[in-house]
Coordinates of C-alpha atoms in Angstrom, one line a residue:
X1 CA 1.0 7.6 26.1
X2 CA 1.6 4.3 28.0
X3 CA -1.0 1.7 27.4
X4 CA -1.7 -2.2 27.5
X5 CA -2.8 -2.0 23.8
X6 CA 0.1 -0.4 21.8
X7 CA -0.4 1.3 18.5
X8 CA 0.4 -0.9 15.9
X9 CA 1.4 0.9 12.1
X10 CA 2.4 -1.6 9.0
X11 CA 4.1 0.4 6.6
X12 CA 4.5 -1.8 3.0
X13 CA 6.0 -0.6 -0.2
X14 CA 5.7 -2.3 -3.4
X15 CA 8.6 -4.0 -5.4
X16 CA 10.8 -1.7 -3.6
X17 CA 14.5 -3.4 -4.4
X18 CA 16.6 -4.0 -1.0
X19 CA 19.1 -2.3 -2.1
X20 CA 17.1 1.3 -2.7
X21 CA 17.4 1.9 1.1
X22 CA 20.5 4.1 2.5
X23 CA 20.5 1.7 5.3
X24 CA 22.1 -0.7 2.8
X25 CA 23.2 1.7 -0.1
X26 CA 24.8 5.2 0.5
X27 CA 24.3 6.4 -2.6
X28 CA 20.3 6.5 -2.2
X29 CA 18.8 9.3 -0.2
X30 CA 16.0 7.8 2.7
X31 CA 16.3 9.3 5.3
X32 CA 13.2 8.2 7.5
X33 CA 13.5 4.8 6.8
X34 CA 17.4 5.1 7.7
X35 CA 16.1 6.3 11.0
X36 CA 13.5 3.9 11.8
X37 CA 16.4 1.2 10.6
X38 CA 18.6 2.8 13.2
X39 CA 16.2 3.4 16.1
X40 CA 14.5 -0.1 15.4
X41 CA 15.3 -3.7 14.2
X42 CA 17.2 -4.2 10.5
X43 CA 16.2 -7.6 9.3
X44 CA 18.2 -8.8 6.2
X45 CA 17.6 -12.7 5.7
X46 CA 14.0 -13.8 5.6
X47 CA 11.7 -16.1 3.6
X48 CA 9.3 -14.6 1.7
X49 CA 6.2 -15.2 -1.0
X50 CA 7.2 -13.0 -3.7
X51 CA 4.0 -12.4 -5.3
X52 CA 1.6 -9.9 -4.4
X53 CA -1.3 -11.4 -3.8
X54 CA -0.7 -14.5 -2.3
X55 CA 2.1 -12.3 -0.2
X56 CA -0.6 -10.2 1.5
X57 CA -2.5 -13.1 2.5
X58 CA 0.1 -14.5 4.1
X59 CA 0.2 -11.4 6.1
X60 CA -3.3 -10.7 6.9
X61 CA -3.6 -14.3 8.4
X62 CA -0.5 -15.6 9.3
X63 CA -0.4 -18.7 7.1
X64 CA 1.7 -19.8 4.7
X65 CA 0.7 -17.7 1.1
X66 CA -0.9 -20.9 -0.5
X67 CA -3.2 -22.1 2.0
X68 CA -4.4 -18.7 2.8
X69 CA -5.1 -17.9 -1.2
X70 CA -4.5 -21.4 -3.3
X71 CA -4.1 -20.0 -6.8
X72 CA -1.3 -19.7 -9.0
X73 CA -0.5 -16.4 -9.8
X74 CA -2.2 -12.9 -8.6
X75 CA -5.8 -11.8 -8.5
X76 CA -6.8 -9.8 -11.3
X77 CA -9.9 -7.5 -11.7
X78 CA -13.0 -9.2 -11.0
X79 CA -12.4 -12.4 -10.4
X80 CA -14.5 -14.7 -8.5
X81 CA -11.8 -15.2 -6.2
X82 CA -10.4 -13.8 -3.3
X83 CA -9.2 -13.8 0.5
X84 CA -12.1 -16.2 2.0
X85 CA -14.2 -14.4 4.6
X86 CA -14.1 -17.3 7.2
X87 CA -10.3 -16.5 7.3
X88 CA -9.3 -14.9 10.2
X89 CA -7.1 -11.8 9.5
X90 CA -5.1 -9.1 11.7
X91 CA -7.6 -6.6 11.5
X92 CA -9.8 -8.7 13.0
X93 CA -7.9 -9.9 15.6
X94 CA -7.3 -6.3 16.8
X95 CA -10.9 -5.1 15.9
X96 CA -11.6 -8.3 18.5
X97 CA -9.6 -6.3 21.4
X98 CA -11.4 -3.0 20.6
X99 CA -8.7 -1.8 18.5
X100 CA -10.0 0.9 15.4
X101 CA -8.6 -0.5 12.4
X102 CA -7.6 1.0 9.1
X103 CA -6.4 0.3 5.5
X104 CA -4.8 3.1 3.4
X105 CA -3.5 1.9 0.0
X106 CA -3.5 -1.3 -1.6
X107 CA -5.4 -4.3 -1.1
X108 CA -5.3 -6.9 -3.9
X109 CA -6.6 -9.6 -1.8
X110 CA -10.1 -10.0 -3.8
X111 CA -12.6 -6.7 -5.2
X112 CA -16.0 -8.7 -4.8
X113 CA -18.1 -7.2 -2.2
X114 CA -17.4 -10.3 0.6
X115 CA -13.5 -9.7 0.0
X116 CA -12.9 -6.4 0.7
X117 CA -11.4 -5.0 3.3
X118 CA -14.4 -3.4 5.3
X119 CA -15.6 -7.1 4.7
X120 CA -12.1 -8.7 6.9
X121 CA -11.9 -6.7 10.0
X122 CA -11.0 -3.0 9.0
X123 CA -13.2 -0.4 9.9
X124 CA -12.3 2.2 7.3
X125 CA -10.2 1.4 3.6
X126 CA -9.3 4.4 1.2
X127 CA -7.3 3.1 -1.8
X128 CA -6.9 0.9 -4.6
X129 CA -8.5 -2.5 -4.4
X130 CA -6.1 -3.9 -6.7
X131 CA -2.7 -2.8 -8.5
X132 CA -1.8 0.3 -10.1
X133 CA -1.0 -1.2 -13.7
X134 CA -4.5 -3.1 -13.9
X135 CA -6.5 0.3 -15.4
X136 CA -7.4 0.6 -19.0
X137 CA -4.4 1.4 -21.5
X138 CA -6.5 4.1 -23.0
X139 CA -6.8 5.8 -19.7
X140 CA -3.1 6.0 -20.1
X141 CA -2.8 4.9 -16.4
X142 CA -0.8 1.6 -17.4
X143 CA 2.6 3.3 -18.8
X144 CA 4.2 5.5 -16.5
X145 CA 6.1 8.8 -17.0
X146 CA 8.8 7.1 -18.9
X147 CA 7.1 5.1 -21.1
X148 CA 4.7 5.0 -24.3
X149 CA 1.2 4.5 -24.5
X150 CA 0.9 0.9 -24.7
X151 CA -1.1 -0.8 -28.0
X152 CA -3.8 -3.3 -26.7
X153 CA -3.1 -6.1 -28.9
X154 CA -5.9 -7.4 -31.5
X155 CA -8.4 -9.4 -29.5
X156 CA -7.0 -8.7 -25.6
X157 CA -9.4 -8.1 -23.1
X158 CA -8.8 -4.9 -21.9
X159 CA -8.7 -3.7 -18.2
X160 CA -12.2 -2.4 -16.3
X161 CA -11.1 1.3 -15.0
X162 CA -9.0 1.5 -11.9
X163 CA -11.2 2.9 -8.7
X164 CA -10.3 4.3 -5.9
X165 CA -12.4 3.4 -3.5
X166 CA -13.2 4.6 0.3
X167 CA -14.9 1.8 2.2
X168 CA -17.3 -0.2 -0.1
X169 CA -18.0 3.0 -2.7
X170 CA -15.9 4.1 -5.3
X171 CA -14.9 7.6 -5.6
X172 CA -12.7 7.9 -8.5
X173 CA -11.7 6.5 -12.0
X174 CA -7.6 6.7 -11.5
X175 CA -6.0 8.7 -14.4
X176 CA -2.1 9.5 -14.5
X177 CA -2.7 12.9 -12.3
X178 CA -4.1 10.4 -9.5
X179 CA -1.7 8.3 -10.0
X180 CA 1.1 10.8 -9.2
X181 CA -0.9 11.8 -6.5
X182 CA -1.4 8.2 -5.0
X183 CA 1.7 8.8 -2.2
X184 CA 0.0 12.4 -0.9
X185 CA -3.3 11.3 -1.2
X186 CA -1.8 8.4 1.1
X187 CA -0.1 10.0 3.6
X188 CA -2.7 12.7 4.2
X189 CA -5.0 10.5 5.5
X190 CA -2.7 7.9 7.1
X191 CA -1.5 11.4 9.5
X192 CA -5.8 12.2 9.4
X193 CA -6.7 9.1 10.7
X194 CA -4.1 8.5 13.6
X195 CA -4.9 12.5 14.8
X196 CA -8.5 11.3 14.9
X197 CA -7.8 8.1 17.0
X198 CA -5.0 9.1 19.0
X199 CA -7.4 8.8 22.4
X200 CA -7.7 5.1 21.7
X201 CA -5.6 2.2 20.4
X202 CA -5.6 1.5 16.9
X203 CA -4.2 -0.5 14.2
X204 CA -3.0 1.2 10.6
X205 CA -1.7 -0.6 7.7
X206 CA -0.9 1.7 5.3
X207 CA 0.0 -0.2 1.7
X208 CA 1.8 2.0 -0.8
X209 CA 0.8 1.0 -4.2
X210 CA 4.1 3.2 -5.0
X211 CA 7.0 1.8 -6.2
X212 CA 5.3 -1.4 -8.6
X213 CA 5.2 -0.2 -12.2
X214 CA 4.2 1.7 -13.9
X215 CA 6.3 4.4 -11.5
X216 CA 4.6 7.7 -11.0
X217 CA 6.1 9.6 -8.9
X218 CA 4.3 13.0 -7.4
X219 CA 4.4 15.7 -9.7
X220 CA 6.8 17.4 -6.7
X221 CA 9.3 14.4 -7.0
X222 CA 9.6 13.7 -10.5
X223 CA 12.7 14.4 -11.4
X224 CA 14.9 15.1 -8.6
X225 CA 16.9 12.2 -8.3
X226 CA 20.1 11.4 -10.1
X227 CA 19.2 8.0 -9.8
X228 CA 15.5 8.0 -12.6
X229 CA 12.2 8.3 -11.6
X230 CA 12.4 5.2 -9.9
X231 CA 14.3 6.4 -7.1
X232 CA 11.9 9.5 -7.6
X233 CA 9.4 7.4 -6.4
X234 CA 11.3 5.7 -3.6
X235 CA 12.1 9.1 -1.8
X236 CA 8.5 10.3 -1.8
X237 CA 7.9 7.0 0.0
X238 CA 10.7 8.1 2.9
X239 CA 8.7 11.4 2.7
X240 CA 5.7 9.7 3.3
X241 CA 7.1 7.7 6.4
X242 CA 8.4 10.7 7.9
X243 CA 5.1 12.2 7.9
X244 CA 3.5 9.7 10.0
X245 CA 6.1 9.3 12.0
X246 CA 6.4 12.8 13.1
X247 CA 3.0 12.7 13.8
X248 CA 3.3 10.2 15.9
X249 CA 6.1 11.9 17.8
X250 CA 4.6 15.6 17.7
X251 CA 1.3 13.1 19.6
X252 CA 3.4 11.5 21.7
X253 CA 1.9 8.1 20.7

């Protein structure tokens, strides 16, 4: 469908290694991102702020990581702190030129009320406002299929739960089965969401809390690479990319 206002979709993955691409590896198995590598552009010297929080900023607004979020490290539960509201971000750039806009996934750029997304310019956010290892360890959602339950040590603050949220409500305490279920849960309403705005231009970031540890993949993927559950984790991110972008070619968008 031709148009003036092109669809935009930002894909992100989290701590994904460079070299756990079959673009730039043979021996790992993507082959979606392969594709998109092929049809598209392959960039493979950049700069970069590599740290999560101040790294998102940088993308929402286009400034460099430190004036955008000036603090030393990443935002953690609750803070007072976050992505200021006077900022002007993507989503509300495109919201400006009557775009629908949309977070999926991960935001981590603040989880007070005036920092979150529905609070910068998206219209609709499903997701986790923060990362996947900042849960409770007795909720078991901070050690990953490989690894033990971690011991909180004598006098460490401990974690609020992890929510998932939908706009500005939260809809679920995260437990390990959610976790593994992050990547579906994802994707299904990444391909919902473009089927329901396909008559008008729209803007989807879709931020894969998947691969950052602690690594869960889906219960349907653990375990079938011969590379660990890492790579698990990696291929049902490809997955994941194919499905939206064979919705977007079975649309004709």
């Amino acid at each position: 469908m031709p148009t003036d206002r092109p669809n935009i979709l930002l894909i992100t993955s989290d701590q994904q290694h460079w070299n756990t691409l079959g673009c730039l590896n043979p021996e790992v198995q993507t082959p979606c991102l392969d594709r998109m590598a092929a049809e598209g552009r392959k960039l493979t010297s950049f700069y970069a702020a590599p740290v999560c929080s101040p790294s998102r900023a940088a993308l929402m607004t286009g400034s460099y990581a430190k004036r955008a979020l000036p603090i030393p490290h990443v935002l953690f539960p609750a803070e007072p702190v976050g992505l200021a509201p006077q900022e002007v971000t993507l989503a509300e750039v495109l919201k400006s030129a009557n775009y629908t806009t949309a977070l999926i996934g991960k935001w981590h750029l603040g989880d007070q009320p005036e920092f979150m997304p529905c609070q910068q310019g998206f219209d609709y956010y499903f997701g986790l406002a923060y990362s996947n290892d900042m849960g409770p360890a007795e909720d078991g959602v901070t050690r990953g299929l490989a690894d033990p339950l971690p011991k909180p040590k004598p006098g460490q603050k401990g974690q609020p739960p992890l929510p998932l949220m939908r706009n500005n409500t939260v809809i679920k305490r995260v437990l390990p089965d959610d976790q593994q279920a992050l990547v579906e849960m994802y994707t299904m309403e990444a391909v919902q969401f473009i089927k329901t705005n396909a008559n008008k231009p729209f803007f989807l970031y879709l931020a894969h809390n998947a691969v950052h540890f602690p690594i869960y993949p889906g219960k349907k993927w653990a375990g079938r690479s011969p590379h660990g559950i890492y790579s698990d984790w990696v291929e049902e991110v490809d997955w994941s990319v194919g499905q939206v972008l064979q919705t977007l070619r079975e649309l004709d968008l």
